[in-house]
Amino acid sequence: MKNAFSRRRALQVLGAGLLANLGAAWAQPPGFQPPIRPVPRPLPPRPTPSITVSSVTLNADIKDGIATVEVSHVFKNSGSVQGEADFVFPIPSSTTVRDFAMYDGEHKFEARVLNKEEATRVYEEIVRQRRDPALLSYVGQGLLRARVFPIPANGERRVTLKVVSVLPREGDAKKFVWALAGPHLPGGMQPAFVSVRVVASNAGSLYSPTHDVTIKRLDDGTGRVSAEWSSTKNEAALAEHPELALYVGAKDTSAVALSLLSYNAALPQVASIGGGLHQSGYFLVIASPNIPKTALKDLPPRRVVLVMDRSGSMQGKKIEQARSALKFAVGKLRPQDSFNILTFSDAVTKFSPEPVLATSDNLKRAAAFVDEIIADGGTNINDALTDGLKQFPEKSSGNRLLFFTDGLPTVGVRDHATILSNAVSAAQKRTRCFVFGVGYDVDVPFLDRVGSKLSGDADYVRPDEDIELKTSQFVAKTSTAVLENLKLKVTGAGAGEIYPKPAELPDLFEGGQLVLVGRYGVGSGMSVTLTGDVLGKPQTFALDAKLAPVSTEASFLPRLWASRKIGYLLDEIRDEKDPARRKEIEEQIIGLSKEFGVLTPYTAMFVPEPGTTDFGGLLPSGTTELFKQQSKSVTTGESAVNLSQSARGGRAQNQAGNLAAITSQSGADKKLAESQARQIQYSGSRAFYQRGANWEDGTYDPKKQTELVKIKLYSDAYFALVRRSGSWAKWAAVGENVVVVANAKQAIQFGDEGKEKLTEKELIELVGK
C-alpha cells in the first residue's frame, strides 16, 4: 500500500506542477517570450578505426628450386579507437605454411589456412560482400586468413608469415611469384613502403619481367635480388605490377649461362588486330656472365677517351658538373689502362697528344687540366669527334669514346651528313662511341645516328639532371666489359624478329645480363649459339631447347616483344623519307600499340577519354596531329629527347608494361603518358582499355565478335565463368564492367544486367571445355 500511495502522490504533485506552469504561461501579457532553452545536441558520431598497411617486407632464400619465405606486414590504425584487419593472403601453389605469427608482447595470434576449394568459396564470398572483383585474380590459389585484433588506436601490429614453397618450372628456370600489394590488403592496393630481398643459391640467370630490381652476383654462384618502393617515390611500379615475378635459372659452370623461356597459345590469346592470328609463339633468351670476380683482374687494358663540350652555353652549373664527371670517369681507370681528355669549343684542346697510362702522376695532371676548363666560344663538333676517334690507332675490345655536347654545330663543318661521314672514316670500327646530349638544344636524331653508326649508343642529360651523376652511373656500369663483340645465331622453329637485332648486340658488363626476345613458328626444337670475346678471348656458348606445343605461363612475353619491336620502328620512322613507307611503319606502331597496350606517341590516336567514344577525345584539339608531326620532323627540344628516349627504352626494355615508357618522358609528354597509362590495364597476355564505363579487351572487334553475351556481375553465371579458368578470373578482375573476347565470334560483357545462369552447353560454347 505504501508504494502505491507514494506513486499516486508523486503523480498528483507532478500534475499539479504541470498545471501551475501552464496557467502561469497563459496568464502572461501579450508579446511575452519565454526563455529559450538549448536544444539537446545530437551525440557525436562514434569514432571508427582506419586500418592501412604501412609496410611490407619480403625476405626469401631460394635453393634447388625451394623457396623459404618470410614476409612481414605492419598494419597501422590511424583511428582513435582500436580496430581489426581481415588479413586475407593468397598462397602460391605448392606452398606449405610453416609459421604465422602476430605478436602482442608474448601473445601469438593464430590463422586458418584454406585449400584451393575453400579459398575459392571465401574469395567469392568476399567479392559478393565488397563488390571488389580484383580479389578474383587469386582464384585457384590457396588462402591464409586471420583476424588481426586488436590493433590499438593510433598504433601498429606486425604480422609475420613464414612459408616454404616448391617453385614451378618454366622453360629452363624456376619461377618465384609473390603478391606485394593488392586488394587482399586492407587500406587499398598500396602499402606505404615495400622492401624485397631474395637470395638465390646455385643460380644461373636471374630475371624479373615485372620490376626493375638490383641484381648482385657473388663468387659462390649466389645471386642477391633487392628492391624498394614507397608511396612517395616510385608508387607506379607496384600499381602496375602488384606481384613480383622472378625467374631463377639453373647454375651453369660455363663463362656465360644461357636459359630460355617460351610462350605459345592459340586463339584468342594471340589474336591479332593487324589481321588473323599470330601463327607463332614468343621466346626469351637470357645470357648471364658467370665469371668469378678473381678472374676480372685479368681483363685486358682499356683505352678511354673523353671529349667534353666547353662552348659558351656550358657556363655555370653545367661546366662545374662536367668537371666532376670527367674526374670521376678518369678515377675509375686501372693503372694499366690509358686515357686522354679533349675539350672543344671553336677549336679542340688536348690534355695529351696521345693517350697516357692512368698512373697517379698522370691522374693528378689530368685533374689540374680539368680544373682549368673554361666555357666560352662556339661548338665545333666535327673536329672534336674526328680528333677523339683518331686517338685509337688500332682495334681493341677495351676502346671507349665518351662524347659530351650541349649544342648544335656552329663552327667548322656544320652539315650533319658530312660530320657523320668524317666520324665513321676516322673510327674505322676501332672503338665504340657513347654520346651524351646535354640539355635540349641538341639535334637529337643526329646524335642518335652518331651513337648507332659508331657501334655505341646515345643518351641525354635533361636540364634537371646532374651530368656527374649520369656519367658516374654509365661509367660504373660499363667499367668492366666481360663479353664483347657478340654474335647470335638462332635456328629451328622458324625463329625470327629477334630484338635486340642479332647484328647489333651490346657488350655485356659485370653484373649485367643480355635479354633477347623473338618470335617462332612451327617446330618443337630451337638451337641458340652466342659467340663473343670473354676477357678478350673468343668463346662460343650454345643452348638446345624443346618448345612445348602450348605454353601460356610466361604471358608477359608477347608484350615485351611488342615493346622491343616498337622501339625499333620509332627509330626507323624518324629517318624514313618515303611517305608510303612512313605510313606503313605508322600503321605497324599503332597496331602493336593497340593490341599489346604499349604506350607510344601514337597511342593518343586510339585511346579515348573515359565517357566518350571519340578516339581523339583524350587530347586537346590538334594534339594528335602535333604528335604525328613531332615523330616526323622535331629534331631539338624536350619532345625530341622524349621521342629518342621512348625508342631507346623500348629497344632495351626488360620489364613488360608502360612504367619505363612513362619514366623516359618529361614535361607535357610525361603527363600525357601518365594519363593514357591510367586507361590501360594488363591481365595475362591481354591489354584492356577504358572506354566510357567499360574496360574493353584490346583484341575486341565488334565486326568480328558480332555476338556480345552479357553476364550479370556477381551472379552464378559470373562465378561459373571465373571458376572455369584462372585466366577468366584475372580478366574479370580488371573492373566491374569488362568486355572480354571469348572466341572468334563471341565476346562476354560483365555488367549490372545480363544472364544470371549458364548451362554447361553454353559454357562450352563460350570458353571451351
mmCIF file of C-alpha atoms in Angstrom, residues 279-281 283 490-497 519-526 547:
data_model
loop_
_atom_site.group_PDB
_atom_site.id
_atom_site.type_symbol
_atom_site.label_atom_id
_atom_site.label_comp_id
_atom_site.label_asym_id
_atom_site.label_seq_id
_atom_site.Cartn_x
_atom_site.Cartn_y
_atom_site.Cartn_z
ATOM 1 C CA GLN A 279 50.798 -18.305 -86.152
ATOM 2 C CA SER A 280 53.766 -18.192 -83.814
ATOM 3 C CA GLY A 281 54.958 -18.169 -80.268
ATOM 4 C CA PHE A 283 60.743 -16.857 -76.809
ATOM 5 C CA VAL A 490 69.102 -18.916 -83.670
ATOM 6 C CA THR A 491 67.996 -21.885 -85.762
ATOM 7 C CA GLY A 492 64.912 -24.092 -85.796
ATOM 8 C CA ALA A 493 61.194 -23.487 -85.201
ATOM 9 C CA GLY A 494 61.111 -20.664 -87.732
ATOM 10 C CA ALA A 495 62.658 -18.208 -85.263
ATOM 11 C CA GLY A 496 62.785 -14.572 -86.320
ATOM 12 C CA GLU A 497 62.143 -10.924 -85.444
ATOM 13 C CA ARG A 519 59.124 -14.981 -82.269
ATOM 14 C CA TYR A 520 58.997 -18.529 -83.595
ATOM 15 C CA GLY A 521 56.703 -20.506 -85.855
ATOM 16 C CA VAL A 522 56.161 -24.206 -86.407
ATOM 17 C CA GLY A 523 58.537 -26.659 -84.753
ATOM 18 C CA SER A 524 59.466 -28.018 -81.372
ATOM 19 C CA GLY A 525 63.248 -27.599 -81.347
ATOM 20 C CA MET A 526 65.411 -24.480 -81.198
ATOM 21 C CA LEU A 547 59.425 -25.892 -77.161
#
